[in-house]
Amino acid sequence: MKVNFIKNNKVKILSGLIMLLCGGISISHAAVVPPGTPLAEKQEVSRSQGAEPASLDVHKVESDMEFNIIHDFFDGLVYTDRQGNIEPKLAESWETKDNKTWVFHLREGIKWSDGTPITAQDFVYSWRRLVDPNIGSPYGSYLENLGMMNANAVLTGKKKGEELGVKALDNMTLEVRLEKPMGDFLQALTHVVMVPLNEKVINQYGDKWTRPGNFVGNGPFKLSEWKVNEKIVGVRNKQYWDDKNTVLDKINYLVIGSEKAALSRYLAGEVDFTDTIPLESFASLQKTIKDQVYISPKVGAYFYEFNNKKPPFDNIKVRQALNLAIDREVIANKVLGQGQKPAYTIVPPNTGGFNLTGPDYALWTQAQRIEKAKTLLNEAGFNKNNPLKFNLLYNTNEAHKKVAIAVSSMWKKNLGVDAVLQNQEWKVLLDNMHQGKFEVIRRAWVADYNSPMSFLNMFMTGQVKNTSLYSNPDYDALIKKSGETNDIPSQQKGLDIFTKDSPVMPIYYYVNAKMVKPYVGGFYVNPMGYISAKDIYIIKH
């Protein structure tokens, strides 16, 4: 079926069906300023950035530290509106008959920030590069998860990139072939990693293509300045296809590693909205400037990951004991206290509109969990005469430190376990995580797209993101089946196996918690945590 987008239509993807609904809501791509709103003469905004980005090459990164910026500098084929409906971006229409072969028709006149045309071949180049084993992208398995034809074979070097299931039928038409039907394929396309990159610029500058002066993007903003460990600056991209509906002229991403420092600079007027809110300041801010505190749900889980191949964490009883012995209610409500919810499974509630059930012990008292944990740990050979001791690794951040102290204290009190806390800078921690140089490590996952599969896929055997090195053939089979059929019972069975095996220890489900100045109009954080600068405008103040 072919979908052409016109005003007063909106499209919703549900269980693989494209439903064209008539309604009174026009598809909005950019800032919508209410009539009569006085705008500031200077349309510039500054936001806090929690760490120095590892790169702005979307094929070289894997976290929101980078994706938050890349999100403003690049557009993909489609995105989602505030109601969760698919909206067109670089593609203005598409068609499929079987949810396996998709054809996308690009907008007329779309350009790179250097003024050159964007073509279907740009997507072909970019997606081949994403699975190029020589690139080694942390998100290389994403196309495999989507079931793109030959993605795994290309990723593992068994086939050439030219055999990947994507080709340009002409300059404005892109064909994508999947190995199996995928009902939420359009939702999966909204992820930042699916944006096109400029082949000519990458070939010309190599790894230096992301430097100011070399950089070429296609989003509402483009890179103009990058001072390491200080700031990244984006300026309005006049070549952007929807520039007429962009209001902001400039956005500053200020690298501020400390949440306290970010809040201080916010209160001093140097930052217009923050990345987070310090835990110890939250209650007082709620009392004094509640109208500037922004809280919304986020489809993400905070967890600790065990190295499943390293003793004693190759023993399921050790993992289960540590998992049972922490009080998630205390961590969510007292240590954090910003609306976070205790997590007993890796998949947050209502992900993709589904509520997968948790384990029986989620309904136990904490005393019952601790008693069971003691039994399991003793059966694994650890007790007062042979206490369990290991290193717990987390990246430098006040909130991570507070959670680590709380968890290690609970382990010590309830099980006599000695967890030695070690903190590292973000880039160092990522390197150690991917090299397996850890025993227990802090991790988090925010859905790539709003579906339980975004969480379940990453723990299949051999997945790039499966740094826990977890492997269970029964789990793999169920999740593979679910990916082919969108079968919720298979997802539930797979989740039950995963939760029992405890390769990771879910702690809490995220919320978006930010401070926002009253004059920042159009501010919205989507369920995956992204803020679109193109939606923002500065009110006269």
Coordinates of C-alpha atoms in Angstrom, one line a residue:
M1 CA 0.0 0.0 0.0
K2 CA 1.2 3.5 -0.7
V3 CA 0.8 6.3 1.8
N4 CA 0.9 9.9 0.6
F5 CA 0.9 12.5 3.3
I6 CA -1.3 15.5 3.0
K7 CA -2.5 18.1 5.5
N8 CA -5.1 16.9 8.1
N9 CA -4.0 13.3 7.8
K10 CA -1.9 11.4 10.3
V11 CA -0.6 7.9 10.2
K12 CA -0.4 5.4 13.0
I13 CA 1.5 2.1 12.9
L14 CA -0.1 -0.7 14.9
S15 CA 0.8 -4.3 14.7
G16 CA 2.2 -4.0 11.2
L17 CA -0.8 -2.2 9.7
I18 CA -0.7 1.3 8.3
M19 CA -3.9 3.0 9.1
L20 CA -4.7 6.3 7.5
L21 CA -6.9 8.2 9.8
C22 CA -8.8 11.4 9.0
G23 CA -8.6 14.0 11.6
G24 CA -8.1 17.7 12.4
I25 CA -4.4 17.4 13.3
S26 CA -1.9 18.4 10.7
I27 CA 1.5 16.7 10.8
S28 CA 4.0 19.0 12.5
H29 CA 7.7 18.9 11.7
A30 CA 8.9 21.9 13.7
A31 CA 8.2 24.7 16.2
V32 CA 4.6 25.7 16.6
V33 CA 4.4 29.1 18.2
P34 CA 1.0 30.0 19.6
P35 CA -0.5 33.1 18.1
G36 CA 0.4 36.3 20.0
T37 CA 3.5 34.8 21.6
P38 CA 6.2 37.4 21.7
L39 CA 9.5 36.0 20.6
A40 CA 13.0 37.0 21.8
E41 CA 15.2 38.8 19.4
K42 CA 18.0 36.3 20.1
Q43 CA 16.8 32.8 19.3
E44 CA 19.6 30.8 21.0
V45 CA 19.5 28.1 23.6
S46 CA 22.0 26.4 25.8
R47 CA 21.6 22.9 27.2
S48 CA 23.8 20.9 29.5
Q49 CA 25.6 17.9 28.0
G50 CA 26.6 15.2 30.6
A51 CA 29.9 14.2 29.0
E52 CA 32.2 14.9 26.1
P53 CA 30.8 13.0 23.1
A54 CA 33.0 10.2 21.9
S55 CA 32.3 11.2 18.3
L56 CA 29.6 12.7 16.1
D57 CA 30.0 9.9 13.6
V58 CA 26.7 8.0 14.2
H59 CA 28.4 4.7 13.2
K60 CA 31.1 5.1 15.9
V61 CA 28.9 5.8 18.9
E62 CA 26.2 4.1 21.0
S63 CA 24.9 6.4 23.8
D64 CA 22.6 9.4 24.2
M65 CA 25.7 11.5 25.0
E66 CA 26.2 11.5 21.2
F67 CA 22.8 10.7 19.9
N68 CA 21.3 13.8 21.6
I69 CA 23.4 16.0 19.4
I70 CA 23.3 13.9 16.2
H71 CA 19.5 13.9 16.5
D72 CA 19.6 17.7 15.8
F73 CA 22.1 17.5 13.1
F74 CA 20.6 14.8 10.9
D75 CA 17.1 13.6 9.6
G76 CA 16.2 10.1 8.7
L77 CA 13.4 8.8 6.5
V78 CA 10.7 9.1 9.1
Y79 CA 10.1 10.1 12.8
T80 CA 7.3 10.0 15.3
D81 CA 5.1 12.9 16.4
R82 CA 4.1 13.6 20.0
Q83 CA 1.2 11.1 19.8
G84 CA 3.6 8.3 18.7
N85 CA 2.4 8.4 15.1
I86 CA 4.8 8.0 12.2
E87 CA 5.5 11.3 10.3
P88 CA 7.5 11.7 7.1
K89 CA 10.9 13.3 7.1
L90 CA 13.3 12.8 4.2
A91 CA 10.8 10.3 2.8
E92 CA 7.4 11.8 1.9
S93 CA 5.7 8.5 1.2
W94 CA 6.3 4.8 1.1
E95 CA 4.6 1.5 0.2
T96 CA 4.7 -2.2 1.1
K97 CA 2.5 -5.2 0.2
D98 CA 3.9 -7.7 2.6
N99 CA 5.9 -5.8 5.3
K100 CA 9.0 -7.4 3.8
T101 CA 9.8 -5.3 0.8
W102 CA 9.5 -1.5 1.4
V103 CA 9.8 1.3 -1.2
F104 CA 10.4 4.8 0.0
H105 CA 10.0 8.0 -2.1
L106 CA 12.2 10.9 -1.1
R107 CA 11.1 14.5 -0.9
E108 CA 11.9 16.7 -3.8
G109 CA 14.7 19.2 -3.2
I110 CA 16.2 17.8 0.0
K111 CA 19.8 18.8 0.4
W112 CA 22.9 18.3 2.5
S113 CA 24.1 21.3 4.6
D114 CA 26.6 22.1 1.8
G115 CA 23.8 22.5 -0.7
T116 CA 24.3 19.2 -2.6
P117 CA 21.3 16.9 -3.2
I118 CA 20.4 14.0 -0.9
T119 CA 19.7 10.9 -2.9
A120 CA 18.6 7.3 -2.2
Q121 CA 22.2 6.2 -2.8
D122 CA 23.2 8.1 0.4
F123 CA 21.0 5.7 2.4
V124 CA 22.5 2.7 0.6
Y125 CA 26.1 3.9 1.4
S126 CA 25.3 4.7 5.0
W127 CA 23.5 1.4 5.8
R128 CA 26.3 -0.6 4.2
R129 CA 28.8 1.4 6.2
L130 CA 26.8 0.6 9.4
V131 CA 27.3 -3.1 8.9
D132 CA 30.8 -2.9 7.5
P133 CA 33.0 -5.2 9.8
N134 CA 35.9 -2.8 9.1
I135 CA 34.0 0.0 10.7
G136 CA 32.9 -2.1 13.7
S137 CA 30.0 0.0 14.6
P138 CA 28.6 -0.6 18.2
Y139 CA 25.2 -0.5 16.4
G140 CA 26.2 -2.8 13.6
S141 CA 23.7 -5.4 14.7
Y142 CA 20.8 -3.0 14.4
L143 CA 20.1 -3.9 10.8
E144 CA 20.3 -7.5 11.7
N145 CA 17.7 -7.0 14.4
L146 CA 15.5 -5.4 11.7
G147 CA 15.9 -8.5 9.6
M148 CA 17.4 -6.6 6.7
M149 CA 18.4 -9.0 4.0
N150 CA 22.0 -10.4 4.4
A151 CA 22.8 -8.0 7.3
N152 CA 24.3 -10.7 9.5
A153 CA 26.3 -12.1 6.6
V154 CA 27.7 -8.7 5.8
L155 CA 28.4 -7.9 9.4
T156 CA 30.3 -11.2 9.9
G157 CA 32.3 -10.8 6.6
K158 CA 30.5 -13.7 4.8
K159 CA 29.0 -11.4 2.2
K160 CA 29.9 -8.1 0.6
G161 CA 28.1 -4.8 1.5
E162 CA 26.6 -4.7 -2.0
E163 CA 24.5 -7.7 -1.0
L164 CA 22.8 -5.9 1.8
G165 CA 19.0 -5.7 1.3
V166 CA 18.9 -2.0 0.3
K167 CA 19.2 -0.4 -3.2
A168 CA 18.5 2.9 -4.9
L169 CA 15.9 2.3 -7.7
D170 CA 16.7 5.9 -8.8
N171 CA 17.9 9.1 -7.1
M172 CA 14.6 9.5 -5.3
T173 CA 13.5 6.0 -4.7
L174 CA 14.9 3.6 -2.1
E175 CA 14.0 -0.1 -1.8
V176 CA 14.5 -2.1 1.4
R177 CA 14.2 -5.9 1.5
L178 CA 13.8 -7.8 4.8
E179 CA 14.3 -11.5 5.4
K180 CA 11.0 -11.7 7.2
P181 CA 8.0 -9.4 7.8
M182 CA 8.4 -6.7 10.4
G183 CA 5.3 -5.1 11.7
D184 CA 7.1 -2.2 13.5
F185 CA 9.7 -1.6 10.8
L186 CA 8.7 2.1 10.4
Q187 CA 9.1 2.6 14.1
A188 CA 12.6 1.1 14.0
L189 CA 13.6 3.5 11.2
T190 CA 13.1 6.4 13.6
H191 CA 16.3 5.6 15.4
V192 CA 19.2 8.0 15.0
V193 CA 21.5 5.3 13.7
M194 CA 19.4 5.1 10.5
V195 CA 20.2 8.6 9.3
P196 CA 22.2 8.9 6.0
L197 CA 25.8 10.2 6.0
N198 CA 27.6 12.0 3.2
E199 CA 29.9 9.6 1.4
K200 CA 31.9 12.3 -0.5
V201 CA 32.8 14.2 2.8
I202 CA 33.8 11.0 4.6
N203 CA 35.9 9.9 1.7
Q204 CA 37.6 13.3 1.6
Y205 CA 38.3 13.8 5.3
G206 CA 38.2 10.3 6.8
D207 CA 37.8 10.3 10.6
K208 CA 38.2 14.1 10.5
W209 CA 34.8 14.6 8.7
T210 CA 33.1 15.5 12.0
R211 CA 35.3 18.5 12.7
P212 CA 33.9 22.0 12.2
G213 CA 34.6 23.2 8.7
N214 CA 34.5 19.6 7.4
F215 CA 31.1 18.6 8.8
V216 CA 28.1 18.1 6.5
G217 CA 24.7 17.0 7.9
N218 CA 21.1 17.2 6.8
G219 CA 19.2 18.2 9.9
P220 CA 17.8 21.5 11.1
F221 CA 21.2 22.4 12.7
K222 CA 24.8 21.9 11.6
L223 CA 28.1 21.8 13.5
S224 CA 29.9 25.2 13.7
E225 CA 32.2 24.9 16.7
W226 CA 33.6 22.1 18.9
K227 CA 35.7 22.9 22.0
V228 CA 36.7 19.6 23.6
N229 CA 35.3 19.2 27.2
E230 CA 33.7 22.7 26.9
K231 CA 31.0 22.9 24.2
I232 CA 29.6 21.8 20.9
V233 CA 27.7 24.5 18.9
G234 CA 25.0 24.0 16.3
V235 CA 23.8 26.7 14.0
R236 CA 20.7 26.8 11.9
N237 CA 21.0 24.9 8.6
K238 CA 19.6 27.1 5.9
Q239 CA 19.6 24.1 3.5
Y240 CA 17.3 22.1 5.7
W241 CA 14.2 21.0 3.9
D242 CA 11.9 22.5 6.5
D243 CA 14.0 25.5 7.6
K244 CA 11.0 27.8 7.1
N245 CA 9.5 26.2 10.2
T246 CA 12.6 26.3 12.4
V247 CA 12.8 29.2 14.9
L248 CA 16.0 28.7 16.8
D249 CA 19.2 30.0 15.2
K250 CA 21.7 28.4 17.5
I251 CA 22.1 25.7 20.1
N252 CA 24.9 25.2 22.6
Y253 CA 25.6 21.8 24.0
L254 CA 27.7 22.6 27.2
V255 CA 29.8 19.8 28.4
I256 CA 29.3 19.7 32.2
G257 CA 30.2 16.4 33.8
S258 CA 28.8 17.4 37.2
E259 CA 25.0 17.5 37.8
K260 CA 25.6 20.0 40.6
A261 CA 27.7 22.3 38.3
A262 CA 25.0 22.0 35.6
L263 CA 22.3 23.1 38.1
S264 CA 24.4 26.0 39.3
R265 CA 24.9 27.2 35.8
Y266 CA 21.2 26.8 35.2
L267 CA 20.3 28.9 38.2
A268 CA 22.9 31.4 37.1
G269 CA 21.2 31.7 33.8
E270 CA 24.0 30.1 31.7
V271 CA 21.9 27.0 30.9
D272 CA 18.4 27.1 29.6
F273 CA 17.6 23.4 30.2
T274 CA 19.5 20.7 31.9
D275 CA 20.2 17.1 31.1
T276 CA 19.3 15.8 34.6
I277 CA 18.4 17.1 38.1
P278 CA 20.7 16.3 41.0
L279 CA 19.0 14.0 43.4
E280 CA 19.8 16.0 46.5
S281 CA 18.4 19.2 45.0
F282 CA 15.2 17.7 43.6
A283 CA 12.9 18.2 46.7
S284 CA 13.9 21.8 47.3
L285 CA 13.5 22.7 43.6
Q286 CA 10.0 21.2 43.7
K287 CA 9.2 23.5 46.5
T288 CA 10.8 26.7 45.2
I289 CA 10.6 26.6 41.4
K290 CA 8.2 23.8 40.7
D291 CA 7.1 25.3 37.4
Q292 CA 10.7 24.8 36.0
V293 CA 10.9 21.1 37.0
Y294 CA 10.0 18.8 34.0
I295 CA 9.2 15.1 34.7
S296 CA 7.9 12.7 32.1
P297 CA 8.0 8.9 31.5
K298 CA 10.9 7.4 29.7
V299 CA 11.1 3.9 28.0
G300 CA 14.4 3.0 29.7
A301 CA 15.8 0.7 32.4
Y302 CA 18.8 1.2 34.7
F303 CA 20.6 -2.0 35.6
Y304 CA 23.8 -3.7 36.6
E305 CA 25.3 -6.2 34.2
F306 CA 27.2 -9.3 35.3
N307 CA 30.0 -10.7 33.2
N308 CA 28.4 -14.1 32.6
K309 CA 31.6 -15.7 31.4
K310 CA 33.7 -14.7 34.4
P311 CA 33.5 -16.7 37.6
P312 CA 31.7 -16.6 39.9
F313 CA 29.1 -14.8 37.7
D314 CA 28.9 -17.8 35.4
N315 CA 27.0 -19.3 38.3
I316 CA 23.3 -18.6 38.0
K317 CA 22.8 -18.8 41.8
V318 CA 25.3 -16.0 42.4
R319 CA 23.5 -13.8 39.9
Q320 CA 20.1 -14.6 41.4
A321 CA 21.2 -14.0 44.9
L322 CA 22.6 -10.6 44.2
N323 CA 19.5 -9.7 42.2
L324 CA 17.2 -10.7 45.1
A325 CA 19.1 -9.0 47.8
I326 CA 18.6 -5.3 46.9
D327 CA 15.6 -3.2 47.9
R328 CA 14.5 -1.5 44.7
E329 CA 11.7 0.4 46.4
V330 CA 14.2 2.2 48.6
I331 CA 16.5 3.0 45.7
A332 CA 13.6 4.3 43.5
N333 CA 11.7 6.2 46.1
K334 CA 14.4 7.3 48.6
V335 CA 17.8 7.3 47.0
L336 CA 16.3 8.8 43.7
G337 CA 12.8 10.0 44.5
Q338 CA 12.1 11.7 41.1
G339 CA 9.3 9.4 40.0
Q340 CA 11.5 6.4 39.0
K341 CA 9.8 3.0 39.4
P342 CA 11.4 -0.2 40.8
A343 CA 12.4 -2.6 38.0
Y344 CA 12.1 -6.4 38.3
T345 CA 12.4 -7.1 34.5
I346 CA 14.5 -5.5 31.8
V347 CA 11.4 -4.3 29.9
P348 CA 9.6 -1.2 31.3
P349 CA 5.8 -1.2 31.8
N350 CA 3.7 -0.2 28.8
T351 CA 6.6 -0.4 26.3
G352 CA 5.0 -0.3 22.9
G353 CA 1.6 -0.4 24.6
F354 CA 2.2 -3.8 26.1
N355 CA 2.6 -4.8 29.8
L356 CA 4.7 -7.9 30.1
T357 CA 4.4 -9.6 33.5
G358 CA 7.2 -9.7 36.0
P359 CA 8.6 -12.6 38.2
D360 CA 6.8 -13.9 41.3
Y361 CA 9.4 -12.5 43.6
A362 CA 8.3 -9.0 42.6
L363 CA 5.3 -9.6 44.9
W364 CA 7.4 -11.0 47.8
T365 CA 8.3 -9.0 50.8
Q366 CA 11.9 -7.8 50.9
A367 CA 12.6 -10.1 53.9
Q368 CA 11.5 -13.1 51.8
R369 CA 13.8 -12.1 48.9
I370 CA 16.8 -11.7 51.3
E371 CA 16.2 -15.1 52.8
K372 CA 16.1 -16.7 49.4
A373 CA 19.2 -14.8 48.4
K374 CA 21.1 -16.1 51.4
T375 CA 20.2 -19.7 50.6
L376 CA 21.2 -19.3 46.9
L377 CA 24.6 -17.7 47.8
N378 CA 25.4 -20.4 50.3
E379 CA 24.5 -23.1 47.8
A380 CA 27.0 -21.4 45.4
G381 CA 29.7 -21.8 48.0
F382 CA 29.9 -18.3 49.5
N383 CA 29.4 -17.6 53.2
K384 CA 31.1 -16.0 56.2
N385 CA 34.1 -18.3 55.8
N386 CA 34.3 -17.6 52.1
P387 CA 32.8 -14.2 51.4
L388 CA 32.1 -13.0 47.9
K389 CA 34.1 -10.1 46.8
F390 CA 34.2 -8.3 43.4
N391 CA 34.5 -4.9 41.7
L392 CA 31.5 -2.8 40.8
L393 CA 32.3 -0.4 37.9
Y394 CA 30.3 2.7 37.2
N395 CA 31.0 5.9 35.2
T396 CA 31.6 9.1 37.0
N397 CA 28.3 10.8 38.0
E398 CA 26.8 11.7 41.4
A399 CA 23.6 9.7 40.8
H400 CA 25.5 6.6 39.7
K401 CA 27.6 6.9 42.8
K402 CA 24.6 7.2 45.1
V403 CA 23.0 4.1 43.6
A404 CA 26.3 2.1 43.8
I405 CA 26.7 3.0 47.4
A406 CA 23.1 2.0 48.2
V407 CA 23.4 -1.3 46.3
S408 CA 26.8 -2.3 47.8
S409 CA 25.5 -1.4 51.3
M410 CA 22.5 -3.7 50.8
W411 CA 24.7 -6.5 49.5
K412 CA 27.0 -6.1 52.5
K413 CA 24.2 -5.9 55.1
N414 CA 22.0 -8.7 53.7
L415 CA 24.6 -11.1 52.3
G416 CA 28.0 -10.2 53.7
V417 CA 29.1 -9.4 50.1
D418 CA 32.0 -6.9 49.6
A419 CA 31.5 -4.9 46.4
V420 CA 34.5 -2.6 45.8
L421 CA 33.3 0.5 44.0
Q422 CA 35.3 1.8 41.0
N423 CA 34.4 4.8 38.9
Q424 CA 35.7 5.6 35.5
E425 CA 35.2 8.3 32.8
W426 CA 32.5 7.4 30.3
K427 CA 34.8 6.6 27.3
V428 CA 37.0 4.4 29.5
L429 CA 34.1 2.6 30.9
L430 CA 32.7 1.9 27.4
D431 CA 36.0 0.5 26.3
N432 CA 36.2 -1.8 29.3
M433 CA 32.6 -2.9 28.8
H434 CA 33.1 -4.0 25.2
Q435 CA 36.4 -5.7 26.0
G436 CA 34.8 -7.7 28.9
K437 CA 37.2 -6.1 31.4
F438 CA 34.7 -6.0 34.3
E439 CA 32.9 -8.2 36.8
V440 CA 29.8 -6.1 37.5
I441 CA 29.2 -2.9 35.6
R442 CA 26.6 -0.1 35.5
R443 CA 24.5 -0.1 32.4
A444 CA 21.3 1.4 31.1
W445 CA 19.2 0.9 28.1
V446 CA 16.7 3.4 26.6
A447 CA 14.6 1.8 23.8
D448 CA 15.8 2.4 20.3
Y449 CA 12.1 2.4 19.3
N450 CA 9.0 1.9 21.4
S451 CA 8.8 -1.9 21.4
P452 CA 9.7 -4.7 23.9
M453 CA 11.9 -6.1 21.1
S454 CA 14.2 -3.1 21.5
F455 CA 15.2 -4.6 24.9
L456 CA 14.9 -8.3 24.2
N457 CA 17.0 -8.3 21.0
M458 CA 20.1 -7.0 22.6
F459 CA 20.6 -10.0 24.8
M460 CA 20.5 -12.6 22.0
T461 CA 23.7 -14.7 21.6
G462 CA 26.4 -12.9 19.7
Q463 CA 24.7 -9.5 19.6
V464 CA 27.2 -6.6 19.7
K465 CA 25.3 -4.9 22.5
N466 CA 25.2 -8.1 24.6
T467 CA 28.3 -7.2 26.6
S468 CA 27.0 -9.4 29.5
L469 CA 27.9 -12.4 27.1
Y470 CA 24.6 -14.0 28.1
S471 CA 23.7 -17.0 25.9
N472 CA 20.6 -19.2 26.1
P473 CA 19.4 -21.1 23.0
D474 CA 15.8 -21.3 24.2
Y475 CA 15.8 -17.5 24.8
D476 CA 17.3 -16.9 21.3
A477 CA 14.6 -19.1 19.6
L478 CA 11.7 -17.3 21.3
I479 CA 13.0 -13.8 20.6
K480 CA 13.8 -14.7 17.0
K481 CA 10.2 -16.1 16.6
S482 CA 8.7 -13.0 18.2
G483 CA 10.7 -10.7 15.9
E484 CA 9.3 -12.6 12.9
T485 CA 5.7 -12.6 14.0
N486 CA 5.4 -9.8 16.6
D487 CA 4.2 -12.6 18.9
I488 CA 3.7 -11.2 22.4
P489 CA 3.4 -14.6 24.1
S490 CA 6.9 -15.5 22.7
Q491 CA 8.2 -12.2 24.1
Q492 CA 6.7 -13.0 27.5
K493 CA 8.2 -16.5 27.5
G494 CA 11.6 -15.2 26.5
L495 CA 11.4 -12.5 29.2
D496 CA 10.6 -15.1 31.8
I497 CA 13.7 -17.1 30.8
F498 CA 15.9 -14.1 30.8
T499 CA 14.6 -12.9 34.2
K500 CA 15.2 -16.3 35.8
D501 CA 18.7 -16.5 34.3
S502 CA 19.5 -13.0 35.8
P503 CA 22.3 -12.1 33.4
V504 CA 21.6 -8.5 34.4
M505 CA 20.1 -7.0 37.5
P506 CA 17.3 -4.4 36.7
I507 CA 17.2 -1.7 39.4
Y508 CA 14.7 1.0 38.2
Y509 CA 12.9 2.4 35.3
Y510 CA 13.8 5.9 34.1
V511 CA 12.0 9.2 34.0
N512 CA 13.0 12.3 32.1
A513 CA 13.9 14.8 34.8
K514 CA 15.1 18.2 33.7
M515 CA 15.1 21.8 34.6
V516 CA 13.6 24.1 32.0
K517 CA 13.4 27.9 31.9
P518 CA 9.9 29.3 31.5
Y519 CA 10.9 31.2 28.4
V520 CA 11.8 28.0 26.5
G521 CA 8.8 27.3 24.3
G522 CA 7.9 24.1 22.5
F523 CA 9.9 22.0 24.9
Y524 CA 9.1 18.3 24.8
V525 CA 11.0 15.1 25.7
N526 CA 9.9 12.0 23.8
P527 CA 9.6 8.6 25.5
M528 CA 13.1 7.7 24.3
G529 CA 14.5 10.8 25.9
Y530 CA 15.2 12.9 22.8
I531 CA 14.6 16.7 22.7
S532 CA 14.2 18.2 19.2
A533 CA 15.7 21.6 19.0
K534 CA 13.7 22.3 15.9
D535 CA 10.6 22.3 18.1
I536 CA 12.0 25.0 20.4
Y537 CA 11.6 28.7 20.4
I538 CA 12.6 31.4 22.9
I539 CA 9.9 33.6 24.3
K540 CA 10.7 37.3 25.0
H541 CA 11.7 37.6 28.6

